[in-house]
Short mmCIF file of C-alpha atoms in Angstrom, two decimals:
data_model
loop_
_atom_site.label_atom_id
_atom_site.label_comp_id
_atom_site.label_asym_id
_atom_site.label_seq_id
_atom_site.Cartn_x
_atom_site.Cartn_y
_atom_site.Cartn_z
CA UNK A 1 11.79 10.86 -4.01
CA UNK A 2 12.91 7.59 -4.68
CA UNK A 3 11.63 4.81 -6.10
CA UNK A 4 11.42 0.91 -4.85
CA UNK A 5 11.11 -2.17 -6.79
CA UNK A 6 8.58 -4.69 -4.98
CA UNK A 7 9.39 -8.44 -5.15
CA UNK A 8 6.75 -11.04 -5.84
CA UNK A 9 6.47 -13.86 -3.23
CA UNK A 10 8.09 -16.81 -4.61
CA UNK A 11 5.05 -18.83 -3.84
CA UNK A 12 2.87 -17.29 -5.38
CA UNK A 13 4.24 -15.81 -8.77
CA UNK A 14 2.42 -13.68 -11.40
CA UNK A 15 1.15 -14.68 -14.80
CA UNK A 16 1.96 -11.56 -16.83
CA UNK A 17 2.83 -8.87 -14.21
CA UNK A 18 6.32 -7.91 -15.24
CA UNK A 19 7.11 -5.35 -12.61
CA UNK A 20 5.86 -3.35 -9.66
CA UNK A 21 7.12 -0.34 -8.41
CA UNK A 22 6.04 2.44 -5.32
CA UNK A 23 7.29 5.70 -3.99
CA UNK A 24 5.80 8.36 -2.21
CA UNK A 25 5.68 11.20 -4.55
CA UNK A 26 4.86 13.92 -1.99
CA UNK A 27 4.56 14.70 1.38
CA UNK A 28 2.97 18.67 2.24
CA UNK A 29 1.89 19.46 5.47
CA UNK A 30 -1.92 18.01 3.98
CA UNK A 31 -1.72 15.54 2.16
CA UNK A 32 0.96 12.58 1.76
CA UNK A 33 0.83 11.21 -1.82
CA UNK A 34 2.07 7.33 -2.98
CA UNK A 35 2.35 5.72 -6.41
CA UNK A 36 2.73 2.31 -7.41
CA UNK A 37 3.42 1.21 -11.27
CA UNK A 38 2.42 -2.34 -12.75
CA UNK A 39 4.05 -2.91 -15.57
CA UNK A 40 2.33 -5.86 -17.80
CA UNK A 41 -1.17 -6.02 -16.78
CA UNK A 42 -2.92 -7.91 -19.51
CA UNK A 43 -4.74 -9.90 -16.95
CA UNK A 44 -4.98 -7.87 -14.20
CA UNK A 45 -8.81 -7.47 -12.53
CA UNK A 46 -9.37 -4.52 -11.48
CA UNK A 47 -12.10 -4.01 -8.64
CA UNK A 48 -15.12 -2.06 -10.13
CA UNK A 49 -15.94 1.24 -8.73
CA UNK A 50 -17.74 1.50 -5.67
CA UNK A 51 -17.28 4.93 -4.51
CA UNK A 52 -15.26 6.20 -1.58
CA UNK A 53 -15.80 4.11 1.85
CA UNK A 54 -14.23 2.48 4.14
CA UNK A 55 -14.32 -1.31 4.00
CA UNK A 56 -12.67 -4.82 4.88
CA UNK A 57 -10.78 -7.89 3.08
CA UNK A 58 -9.89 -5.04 0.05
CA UNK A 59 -6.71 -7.48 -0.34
CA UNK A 60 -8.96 -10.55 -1.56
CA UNK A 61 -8.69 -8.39 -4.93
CA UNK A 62 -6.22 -6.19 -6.44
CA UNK A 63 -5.18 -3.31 -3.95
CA UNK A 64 -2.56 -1.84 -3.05
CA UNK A 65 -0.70 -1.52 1.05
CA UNK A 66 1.26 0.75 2.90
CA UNK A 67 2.62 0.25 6.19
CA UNK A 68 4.22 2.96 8.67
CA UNK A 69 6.17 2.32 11.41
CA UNK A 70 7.40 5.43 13.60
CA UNK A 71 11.19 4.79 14.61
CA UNK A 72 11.29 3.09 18.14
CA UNK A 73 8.30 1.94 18.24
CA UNK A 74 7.11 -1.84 18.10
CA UNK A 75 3.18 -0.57 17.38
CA UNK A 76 2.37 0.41 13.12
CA UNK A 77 -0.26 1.42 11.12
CA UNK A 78 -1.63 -0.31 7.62
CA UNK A 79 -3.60 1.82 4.84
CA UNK A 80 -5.00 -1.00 2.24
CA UNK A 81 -6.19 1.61 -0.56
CA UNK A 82 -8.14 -0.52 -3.76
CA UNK A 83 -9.13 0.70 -6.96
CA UNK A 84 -12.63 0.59 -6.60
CA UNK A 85 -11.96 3.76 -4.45
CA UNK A 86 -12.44 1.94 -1.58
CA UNK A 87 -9.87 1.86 1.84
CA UNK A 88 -9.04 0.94 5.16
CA UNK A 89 -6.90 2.21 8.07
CA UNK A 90 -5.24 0.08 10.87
CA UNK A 91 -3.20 0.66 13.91
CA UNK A 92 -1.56 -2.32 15.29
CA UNK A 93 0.46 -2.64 18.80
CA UNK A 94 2.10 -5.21 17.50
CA UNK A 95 3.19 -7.86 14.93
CA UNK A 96 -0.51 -8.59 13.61
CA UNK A 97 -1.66 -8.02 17.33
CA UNK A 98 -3.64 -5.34 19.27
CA UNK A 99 -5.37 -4.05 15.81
CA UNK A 100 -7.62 -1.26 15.42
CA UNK A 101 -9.79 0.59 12.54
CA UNK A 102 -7.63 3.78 12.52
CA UNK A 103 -9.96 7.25 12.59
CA UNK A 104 -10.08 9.25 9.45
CA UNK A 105 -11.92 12.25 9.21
CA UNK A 106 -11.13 12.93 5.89
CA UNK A 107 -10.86 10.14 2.95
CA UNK A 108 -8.13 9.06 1.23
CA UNK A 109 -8.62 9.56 -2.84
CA UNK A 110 -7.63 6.85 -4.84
CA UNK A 111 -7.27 6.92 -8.58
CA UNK A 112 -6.58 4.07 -10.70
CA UNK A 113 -5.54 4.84 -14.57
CA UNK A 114 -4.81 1.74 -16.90
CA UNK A 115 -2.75 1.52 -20.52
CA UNK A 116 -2.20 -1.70 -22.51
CA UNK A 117 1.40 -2.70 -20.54
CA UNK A 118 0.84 -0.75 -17.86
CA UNK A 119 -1.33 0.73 -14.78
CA UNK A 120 -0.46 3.91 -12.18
CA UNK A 121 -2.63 3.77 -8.69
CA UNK A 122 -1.63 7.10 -7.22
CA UNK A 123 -3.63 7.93 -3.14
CA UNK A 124 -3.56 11.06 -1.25
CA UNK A 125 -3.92 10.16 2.04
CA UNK A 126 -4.50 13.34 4.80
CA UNK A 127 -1.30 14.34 6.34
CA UNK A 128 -2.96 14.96 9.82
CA UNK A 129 -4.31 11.21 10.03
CA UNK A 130 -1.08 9.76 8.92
CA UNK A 131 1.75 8.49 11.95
CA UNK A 132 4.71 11.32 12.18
CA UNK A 133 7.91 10.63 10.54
CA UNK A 134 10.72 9.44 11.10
CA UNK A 135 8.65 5.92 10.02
CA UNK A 136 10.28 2.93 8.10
CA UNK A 137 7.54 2.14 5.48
CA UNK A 138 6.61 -1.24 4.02
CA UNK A 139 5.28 -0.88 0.20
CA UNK A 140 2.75 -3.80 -0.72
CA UNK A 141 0.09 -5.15 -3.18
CA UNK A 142 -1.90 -8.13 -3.80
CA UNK A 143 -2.59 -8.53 -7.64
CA UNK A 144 -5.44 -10.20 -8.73
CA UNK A 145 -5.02 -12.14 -12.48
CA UNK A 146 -7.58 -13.59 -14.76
CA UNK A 147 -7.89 -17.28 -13.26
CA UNK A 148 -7.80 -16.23 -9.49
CA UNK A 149 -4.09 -16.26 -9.56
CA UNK A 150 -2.98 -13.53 -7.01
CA UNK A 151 0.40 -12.75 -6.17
CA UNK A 152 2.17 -10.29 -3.34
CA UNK A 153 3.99 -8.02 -3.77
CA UNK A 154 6.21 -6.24 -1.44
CA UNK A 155 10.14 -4.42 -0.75
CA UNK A 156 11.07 -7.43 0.87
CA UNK A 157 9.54 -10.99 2.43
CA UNK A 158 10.47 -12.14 5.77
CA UNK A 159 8.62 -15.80 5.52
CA UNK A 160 9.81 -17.98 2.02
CA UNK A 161 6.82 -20.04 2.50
CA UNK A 162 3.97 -17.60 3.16
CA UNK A 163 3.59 -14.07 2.13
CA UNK A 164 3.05 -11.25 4.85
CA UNK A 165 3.18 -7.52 4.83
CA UNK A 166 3.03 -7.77 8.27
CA UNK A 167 6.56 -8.75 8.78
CA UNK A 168 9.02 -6.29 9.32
CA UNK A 169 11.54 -7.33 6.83
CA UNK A 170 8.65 -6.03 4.48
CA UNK A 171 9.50 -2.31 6.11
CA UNK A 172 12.61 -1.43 4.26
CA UNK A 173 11.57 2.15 3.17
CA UNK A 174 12.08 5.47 4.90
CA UNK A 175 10.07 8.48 5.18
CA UNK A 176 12.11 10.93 6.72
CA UNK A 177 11.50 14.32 9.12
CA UNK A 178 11.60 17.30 6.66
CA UNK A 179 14.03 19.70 7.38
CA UNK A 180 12.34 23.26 8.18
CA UNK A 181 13.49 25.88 4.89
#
């Protein structure tokens, strides 16, 4: 499957993140599995475990986003998915309006593994809880840097001034209807 490069926001660059790159690595009728690589984290905080749970404001630390928007339609759903294991699950109707905590019955597992240049966050989110392709996706994250310096990350930015994932230039991305073997 391929792989996208995510741009920082201008305004808010990184101190020694290099590169960040996402792709969905899988997608079986039970589980639908995304990667993003950092490449030079040497400052990058990492959230300390917490166990599996849902939970709020994950992006005020390093986490990691994905957006899906079925084709035609104006509503979207966000999955914010942080290393401490914890997540969250949104449906909006529209641009940052009508939101909602989307139902999961089943967790998403998030796993975080760290070198000296670089990090992989891989999540298997549950197939059945996830919108029906076709969807344009939006690949994100918010990394967190010794000093409080964060910077976002994402395929594309709509707004020069002010980062948002929300916007959908951000959803450049596909995720395709499977053909049937």
């Amino acid at each position: 499957m391929q792989t996208y490069q995510l741009v920082p926001h201008p305004s808010h660059p990184p101190v020694a993140v290099a590169r960040v790159e996402a792709r969905m690595i899988s997608a079986s009728n039970n589980w639908l599995r995304v990667r993003w690589r950092v490449d030079g984290v040497s400052k990058l905080i990492v959230p300390p475990f917490a166990g599996k749970g849902r939970a709020d404001n994950l992006w005020q630390s390093t986490c990691f986003e994905l957006f899906m928007q079925p084709e035609g339609a104006s509503g979207y759903s966000e999955f914010n998915l942080s290393p401490s294991e914890r997540w969250a699950a949104y449906d909006f109707t529209g641009v940052r309006e009508g939101m909602t905590e989307r139902p999961f019955e089943r967790e998403p597992t998030c796993t975080m593994r760290t070198g000296m240049a670089m990090a992989i966050f891989d999540a298997e989110l549950p197939r059945a809880q996830m919108p029906d392709p076709p969807c344009s996706l939006g690949f994100a994250a918010v990394l967190e840097e010794q000093g409080g310096v964060k910077s976002y990350w994402a395929l594309a930015h709509g707004n020069p001034d002010q980062p948002d994932f929300h916007d959908p230039a951000c959803f450049t991305a596909e995720f395709a209807r499977t053909r049937a073997a």
